[in-house]
Every structure is written in C-alpha cells, then in structure tokens.
C-alpha cells in the first residue's frame, strides 16, 4: 500500500471547520483513500473513504485532488469531541483481506 | 450497524499465564478479522490477519506460537497471548471486514492487557 504523509498536529477552534491534509503521491489507480480517527484509549473509528470523486457523509467531507496525489478531510463544524488522532490510509478496496497500514496520523485538538 | 465488540475490555494477569481476548462482529459477517497492537504514544501495528476457517497470517516479527489466533466462525475471532510477559502489556485491537461491498474495516473498542 502507498505511504501517506500527514502533519503531526493541528489545532482548530470549536465550531469552525477543521481541514486535515494528506499527501499520497505514490497512490495506485486501484487504491482508495480511507480516513479513520482514534479517540484516546478507544479503537479507531471509520470516517469516510473515496477513490477519485469527492465524498460526503454525516461525519465529514473528503476532497481528493484531480491527480489523486493528495486529499483533505473536512470536519465542517468541529466540536470538542472531535479531538482525536486522524489517520489517512490508502488501501486497495474490493477485497476483504486488504490490510490497513497506520502511520503516525495527525493529532487534532479542538479548543473552546 | 457495523458493531465490533471485544472482551474483556481490560485484563491484568501474572507473568507466565495465558490470556484470551475475544473479538465479535455483532451485526454483520466477517470473513476476515485483523489483530493490532498499540503501545503508548505509538500508532497501531498489524499483528495478523485472520480468515474464517483457515490459519492466520502473521506479520513479520510476530511470533505465531505466542499469539494464537482462532477464527472459528464468521462472527468470532480469538487472540490468545500465551506465557505472557510484562513486555506484552499493550492495547490490543481487533477489526472486522465485511464480506461484501467495499470491505471497509470496523474496529473493536480494544483490550488493555497488563502483565505483572
């Protein structure tokens, strides 16, 4: 699976949008971009994933650049409960055995 | 939907004993389950991939005789840490992959193991 690069930490004010970048310049054509987050001492939580089109769900939006070499996860109205480590992972989808390789992620701190 | 449970949520055991951790997919079937380990202030590290009805595939450096994995049904996988030592103290997390769709993984809440 392709490697990803994320900033180690970011801050965001409560109620504002949090934009978390991810670089995946070596992504292959059949690899999806996945985002997970891990709140302290809990298991990771799936957020969203996409291939090349922008995606939105009840938690977040995912913007993927046209060349697919980078993406941005957007939390539109961050709350204190969104403080967590956010992981951007690229992975071949369509198989149940596709491994997730976790990097160091971005520690997002939402402050009042 | 897509709930994965783990039991126990935390366990303390003495050095030399064995500990079994269960991972269950509660509302979906999972052909494949994964076991991860996470040390403090570090990221998750994949230990092994478990397929229902077959032997687990271990990542390089993970001792298969020490970390026994059994995936007997489409909703249950177990990890047994045999002859535990203090250095095995860690946060163990499982995930389960759906058997259809885009196969995204859903994670359990984790099990905190402390070996004294």
mmCIF file of C-alpha atoms in Angstrom:
data_model
loop_
_atom_site.group_PDB
_atom_site.id
_atom_site.type_symbol
_atom_site.label_atom_id
_atom_site.label_comp_id
_atom_site.label_asym_id
_atom_site.label_seq_id
_atom_site.Cartn_x
_atom_site.Cartn_y
_atom_site.Cartn_z
ATOM 1 C CA UNK A 1 0.000 0.000 0.000
ATOM 2 C CA UNK A 2 1.130 3.569 -0.746
ATOM 3 C CA UNK A 3 2.561 5.645 2.059
ATOM 4 C CA UNK A 4 0.889 8.790 3.290
ATOM 5 C CA UNK A 5 2.226 11.979 4.850
ATOM 6 C CA UNK A 6 0.250 13.979 7.388
ATOM 7 C CA UNK A 7 1.139 16.910 9.630
ATOM 8 C CA UNK A 8 1.800 15.649 13.172
ATOM 9 C CA UNK A 9 -0.634 18.047 14.816
ATOM 10 C CA UNK A 10 -3.257 20.693 14.143
ATOM 11 C CA UNK A 11 -5.467 22.959 16.205
ATOM 12 C CA UNK A 12 -8.988 24.093 15.480
ATOM 13 C CA UNK A 13 -11.487 26.314 17.260
ATOM 14 C CA UNK A 14 -14.779 24.774 18.241
ATOM 15 C CA UNK A 15 -17.473 25.441 15.653
ATOM 16 C CA UNK A 16 -15.009 26.121 12.871
ATOM 17 C CA UNK A 17 -14.155 23.804 10.009
ATOM 18 C CA UNK A 18 -11.189 21.511 10.502
ATOM 19 C CA UNK A 19 -9.259 20.766 7.302
ATOM 20 C CA UNK A 20 -6.827 17.869 7.616
ATOM 21 C CA UNK A 21 -4.432 17.375 4.689
ATOM 22 C CA UNK A 22 -2.852 14.167 3.478
ATOM 23 C CA UNK A 23 -0.267 13.549 0.783
ATOM 24 C CA UNK A 24 -0.246 10.215 -1.040
ATOM 25 C CA UNK A 25 1.829 10.925 -4.114
ATOM 26 C CA UNK A 26 2.538 7.255 -4.889
ATOM 27 C CA UNK A 27 -1.077 6.118 -4.810
ATOM 28 C CA UNK A 28 -2.011 3.489 -7.383
ATOM 29 C CA UNK A 29 -5.050 3.559 -9.617
ATOM 30 C CA UNK A 30 -6.872 0.870 -7.655
ATOM 31 C CA UNK A 31 -6.180 2.305 -4.208
ATOM 32 C CA UNK A 32 -8.781 4.161 -2.215
ATOM 33 C CA UNK A 33 -8.160 6.886 0.351
ATOM 34 C CA UNK A 34 -9.540 5.992 3.778
ATOM 35 C CA UNK A 35 -9.815 8.145 6.870
ATOM 36 C CA UNK A 36 -10.088 6.809 10.389
ATOM 37 C CA UNK A 37 -9.827 8.535 13.730
ATOM 38 C CA UNK A 38 -8.895 7.285 17.168
ATOM 39 C CA UNK A 39 -10.095 8.955 20.297
ATOM 40 C CA UNK A 40 -7.850 8.328 23.278
ATOM 41 C CA UNK A 41 -7.901 4.707 24.523
ATOM 42 C CA UNK A 42 -10.544 3.621 22.024
ATOM 43 C CA UNK A 43 -10.481 1.628 18.802
ATOM 44 C CA UNK A 44 -10.255 3.543 15.523
ATOM 45 C CA UNK A 45 -13.490 4.784 14.009
ATOM 46 C CA UNK A 46 -14.144 4.704 10.273
ATOM 47 C CA UNK A 47 -14.930 8.161 8.889
ATOM 48 C CA UNK A 48 -15.034 8.122 5.112
ATOM 49 C CA UNK A 49 -13.307 6.811 2.020
ATOM 50 C CA UNK A 50 -13.103 7.662 -1.663
ATOM 51 C CA UNK A 51 -11.432 6.773 -4.936
ATOM 52 C CA UNK A 52 -11.361 9.950 -7.033
ATOM 53 C CA UNK A 53 -14.628 11.789 -6.557
ATOM 54 C CA UNK A 54 -15.309 13.995 -3.580
ATOM 55 C CA UNK A 55 -17.356 12.258 -0.926
ATOM 56 C CA UNK A 56 -19.576 13.467 1.893
ATOM 57 C CA UNK A 57 -21.335 11.705 4.720
ATOM 58 C CA UNK A 58 -22.819 12.660 8.055
ATOM 59 C CA UNK A 59 -19.400 12.924 9.660
ATOM 60 C CA UNK A 60 -17.170 14.621 7.123
ATOM 61 C CA UNK A 61 -16.297 15.505 3.555
ATOM 62 C CA UNK A 62 -13.370 14.135 1.601
ATOM 63 C CA UNK A 63 -11.812 16.218 -1.150
ATOM 64 C CA UNK A 64 -9.397 14.381 -3.465
ATOM 65 C CA UNK A 65 -7.277 16.331 -5.943
ATOM 66 C CA UNK A 66 -7.666 15.558 -9.604
ATOM 67 C CA UNK A 67 -4.258 13.847 -9.786
ATOM 68 C CA UNK A 68 -5.160 11.898 -6.599
ATOM 69 C CA UNK A 69 -1.821 12.718 -5.020
ATOM 70 C CA UNK A 70 -3.373 14.455 -2.050
ATOM 71 C CA UNK A 71 -6.630 14.782 -0.200
ATOM 72 C CA UNK A 72 -8.268 16.815 2.558
ATOM 73 C CA UNK A 73 -10.648 15.629 5.227
ATOM 74 C CA UNK A 74 -13.075 18.339 6.276
ATOM 75 C CA UNK A 75 -14.983 18.345 9.544
ATOM 76 C CA UNK A 76 -17.426 21.175 8.837
ATOM 77 C CA UNK A 77 -18.214 22.225 12.403
ATOM 78 C CA UNK A 78 -15.639 20.807 14.781
ATOM 79 C CA UNK A 79 -16.639 20.043 18.360
ATOM 80 C CA UNK A 80 -14.558 19.207 21.407
ATOM 81 C CA UNK A 81 -15.458 15.548 20.863
ATOM 82 C CA UNK A 82 -13.647 15.615 17.536
ATOM 83 C CA UNK A 83 -10.310 15.849 19.348
ATOM 84 C CA UNK A 84 -8.527 12.677 18.224
ATOM 85 C CA UNK A 85 -5.742 11.251 16.093
ATOM 86 C CA UNK A 86 -6.783 11.202 12.440
ATOM 87 C CA UNK A 87 -5.280 8.629 10.125
ATOM 88 C CA UNK A 88 -5.188 8.872 6.344
ATOM 89 C CA UNK A 89 -4.616 5.464 4.751
ATOM 90 C CA UNK A 90 -4.526 4.294 1.164
ATOM 91 C CA UNK A 91 -5.643 0.767 0.513
ATOM 92 C CA UNK A 92 -6.844 -1.482 -2.249
ATOM 93 C CA UNK A 93 -10.586 -1.886 -1.772
ATOM 94 C CA UNK A 94 -12.817 -4.615 -3.029
ATOM 95 C CA UNK A 95 -11.093 -7.320 -1.038
ATOM 96 C CA UNK A 96 -11.814 -8.423 2.467
ATOM 97 C CA UNK A 97 -8.159 -9.071 3.131
ATOM 98 C CA UNK A 98 -6.879 -5.597 2.298
ATOM 99 C CA UNK A 99 -4.608 -4.508 5.111
ATOM 100 C CA UNK A 100 -4.711 -1.085 6.706
ATOM 101 C CA UNK A 101 -1.264 0.308 7.420
ATOM 102 C CA UNK A 102 -1.429 3.051 10.025
ATOM 103 C CA UNK A 103 1.093 5.885 10.022
ATOM 104 C CA UNK A 104 1.503 8.373 12.840
ATOM 105 C CA UNK A 105 -1.576 10.387 11.873
ATOM 106 C CA UNK A 106 -2.498 13.955 12.781
ATOM 107 C CA UNK A 107 -3.369 14.855 16.348
ATOM 108 C CA UNK A 108 -6.297 17.257 16.025
ATOM 109 C CA UNK A 109 -7.026 19.348 19.093
ATOM 110 C CA UNK A 110 -10.296 21.252 19.110
ATOM 111 C CA UNK A 111 -10.295 24.034 21.673
ATOM 112 C CA UNK A 112 -13.146 26.173 23.031
ATOM 113 C CA UNK B 1 -24.743 -1.265 12.069
ATOM 114 C CA UNK B 2 -21.168 -2.499 11.803
ATOM 115 C CA UNK B 3 -20.511 -3.005 15.500
ATOM 116 C CA UNK B 4 -17.487 -4.921 16.695
ATOM 117 C CA UNK B 5 -17.087 -5.881 20.326
ATOM 118 C CA UNK B 6 -14.113 -7.094 22.323
ATOM 119 C CA UNK B 7 -13.989 -8.939 25.596
ATOM 120 C CA UNK B 8 -12.570 -8.270 28.055
ATOM 121 C CA UNK B 9 -12.048 -4.511 27.835
ATOM 122 C CA UNK B 10 -9.129 -4.765 30.238
ATOM 123 C CA UNK B 11 -7.275 -7.586 31.927
ATOM 124 C CA UNK B 12 -4.434 -7.908 34.402
ATOM 125 C CA UNK B 13 -2.557 -11.179 34.512
ATOM 126 C CA UNK B 14 0.585 -12.589 36.062
ATOM 127 C CA UNK B 15 3.716 -13.258 34.092
ATOM 128 C CA UNK B 16 3.712 -16.755 32.592
ATOM 129 C CA UNK B 17 -0.044 -17.131 32.322
ATOM 130 C CA UNK B 18 -2.154 -17.065 29.152
ATOM 131 C CA UNK B 19 -4.877 -14.613 28.280
ATOM 132 C CA UNK B 20 -7.639 -14.967 25.695
ATOM 133 C CA UNK B 21 -9.235 -11.962 24.006
ATOM 134 C CA UNK B 22 -12.446 -12.297 22.006
ATOM 135 C CA UNK B 23 -13.479 -10.215 19.013
ATOM 136 C CA UNK B 24 -17.049 -10.383 17.731
ATOM 137 C CA UNK B 25 -18.826 -8.750 14.816
ATOM 138 C CA UNK B 26 -22.309 -8.205 16.223
ATOM 139 C CA UNK B 27 -24.414 -7.298 13.221
ATOM 140 C CA UNK B 28 -22.512 -8.463 10.174
ATOM 141 C CA UNK B 29 -20.483 -11.404 8.980
ATOM 142 C CA UNK B 30 -16.750 -11.023 8.720
ATOM 143 C CA UNK B 31 -14.723 -13.366 6.570
ATOM 144 C CA UNK B 32 -11.582 -11.584 7.648
ATOM 145 C CA UNK B 33 -10.584 -10.146 11.001
ATOM 146 C CA UNK B 34 -7.396 -8.344 11.898
ATOM 147 C CA UNK B 35 -5.476 -8.028 15.152
ATOM 148 C CA UNK B 36 -3.464 -4.946 16.006
ATOM 149 C CA UNK B 37 -1.275 -3.950 18.917
ATOM 150 C CA UNK B 38 -0.691 -0.398 20.097
ATOM 151 C CA UNK B 39 1.936 0.716 22.586
ATOM 152 C CA UNK B 40 1.595 4.057 24.403
ATOM 153 C CA UNK B 41 2.001 7.092 22.156
ATOM 154 C CA UNK B 42 2.501 4.896 19.117
ATOM 155 C CA UNK B 43 0.391 4.002 16.138
ATOM 156 C CA UNK B 44 -1.410 0.732 15.557
ATOM 157 C CA UNK B 45 0.716 -2.147 14.341
ATOM 158 C CA UNK B 46 -0.892 -5.017 12.487
ATOM 159 C CA UNK B 47 -0.076 -8.352 14.102
ATOM 160 C CA UNK B 48 -2.019 -10.832 11.997
ATOM 161 C CA UNK B 49 -4.827 -11.369 9.536
ATOM 162 C CA UNK B 50 -7.379 -13.995 10.448
ATOM 163 C CA UNK B 51 -9.594 -15.735 7.905
ATOM 164 C CA UNK B 52 -12.582 -17.820 8.930
ATOM 165 C CA UNK B 53 -11.796 -21.494 8.797
ATOM 166 C CA UNK B 54 -8.128 -21.169 7.923
ATOM 167 C CA UNK B 55 -4.811 -20.392 9.553
ATOM 168 C CA UNK B 56 -3.948 -16.817 10.389
ATOM 169 C CA UNK B 57 -1.290 -14.900 8.500
ATOM 170 C CA UNK B 58 1.203 -13.226 10.816
ATOM 171 C CA UNK B 59 3.191 -10.078 10.130
ATOM 172 C CA UNK B 60 6.936 -10.250 10.148
ATOM 173 C CA UNK B 61 8.343 -10.327 13.654
ATOM 174 C CA UNK B 62 5.142 -11.567 15.324
ATOM 175 C CA UNK B 63 5.548 -14.964 16.975
ATOM 176 C CA UNK B 64 2.694 -17.202 15.890
ATOM 177 C CA UNK B 65 3.285 -19.652 18.741
ATOM 178 C CA UNK B 66 2.977 -16.866 21.268
ATOM 179 C CA UNK B 67 -0.043 -15.115 19.779
ATOM 180 C CA UNK B 68 -2.528 -17.840 18.908
ATOM 181 C CA UNK B 69 -5.393 -16.795 16.689
ATOM 182 C CA UNK B 70 -8.548 -18.780 16.059
ATOM 183 C CA UNK B 71 -11.310 -17.650 13.675
ATOM 184 C CA UNK B 72 -13.887 -20.377 14.097
ATOM 185 C CA UNK B 73 -16.937 -18.569 12.762
ATOM 186 C CA UNK B 74 -17.915 -15.568 10.652
ATOM 187 C CA UNK B 75 -18.558 -13.532 13.793
ATOM 188 C CA UNK B 76 -15.842 -14.572 16.235
ATOM 189 C CA UNK B 77 -12.065 -14.456 16.337
ATOM 190 C CA UNK B 78 -9.929 -15.002 19.412
ATOM 191 C CA UNK B 79 -6.373 -13.979 20.261
ATOM 192 C CA UNK B 80 -4.581 -15.902 22.992
ATOM 193 C CA UNK B 81 -1.408 -14.429 24.406
ATOM 194 C CA UNK B 82 0.488 -17.436 25.741
ATOM 195 C CA UNK B 83 3.048 -17.272 28.524
ATOM 196 C CA UNK B 84 2.567 -13.547 28.832
ATOM 197 C CA UNK B 85 5.442 -11.325 29.901
ATOM 198 C CA UNK B 86 5.441 -7.678 31.013
ATOM 199 C CA UNK B 87 6.627 -6.592 27.556
ATOM 200 C CA UNK B 88 3.366 -7.994 26.140
ATOM 201 C CA UNK B 89 1.475 -5.327 28.066
ATOM 202 C CA UNK B 90 -0.266 -3.294 25.400
ATOM 203 C CA UNK B 91 -3.571 -2.218 23.880
ATOM 204 C CA UNK B 92 -4.880 -4.976 21.603
ATOM 205 C CA UNK B 93 -7.439 -4.011 18.989
ATOM 206 C CA UNK B 94 -9.309 -6.155 16.504
ATOM 207 C CA UNK B 95 -11.113 -5.177 13.345
ATOM 208 C CA UNK B 96 -13.560 -6.997 11.121
ATOM 209 C CA UNK B 97 -14.043 -6.623 7.410
ATOM 210 C CA UNK B 98 -17.410 -7.017 5.763
ATOM 211 C CA UNK B 99 -17.799 -9.863 3.305
ATOM 212 C CA UNK B 100 -19.241 -7.605 0.613
ATOM 213 C CA UNK B 101 -19.258 -4.059 -0.688
ATOM 214 C CA UNK B 102 -16.012 -2.158 -0.356
ATOM 215 C CA UNK B 103 -14.916 -4.238 2.599
ATOM 216 C CA UNK B 104 -14.173 -1.378 4.945
ATOM 217 C CA UNK B 105 -12.909 -2.418 8.345
ATOM 218 C CA UNK B 106 -14.673 -1.719 11.603
ATOM 219 C CA UNK B 107 -12.740 -1.733 14.829
ATOM 220 C CA UNK B 108 -13.471 -3.028 18.273
ATOM 221 C CA UNK B 109 -13.016 -0.859 21.372
ATOM 222 C CA UNK B 110 -9.734 -2.510 22.296
ATOM 223 C CA UNK B 111 -8.465 -4.593 25.206
ATOM 224 C CA UNK B 112 -5.917 -3.208 27.650
ATOM 225 C CA UNK B 113 -3.583 -6.020 28.773
ATOM 226 C CA UNK B 114 -1.306 -5.506 31.750
ATOM 227 C CA UNK B 115 1.117 -8.284 32.669
ATOM 228 C CA UNK B 116 2.610 -8.052 36.150
#
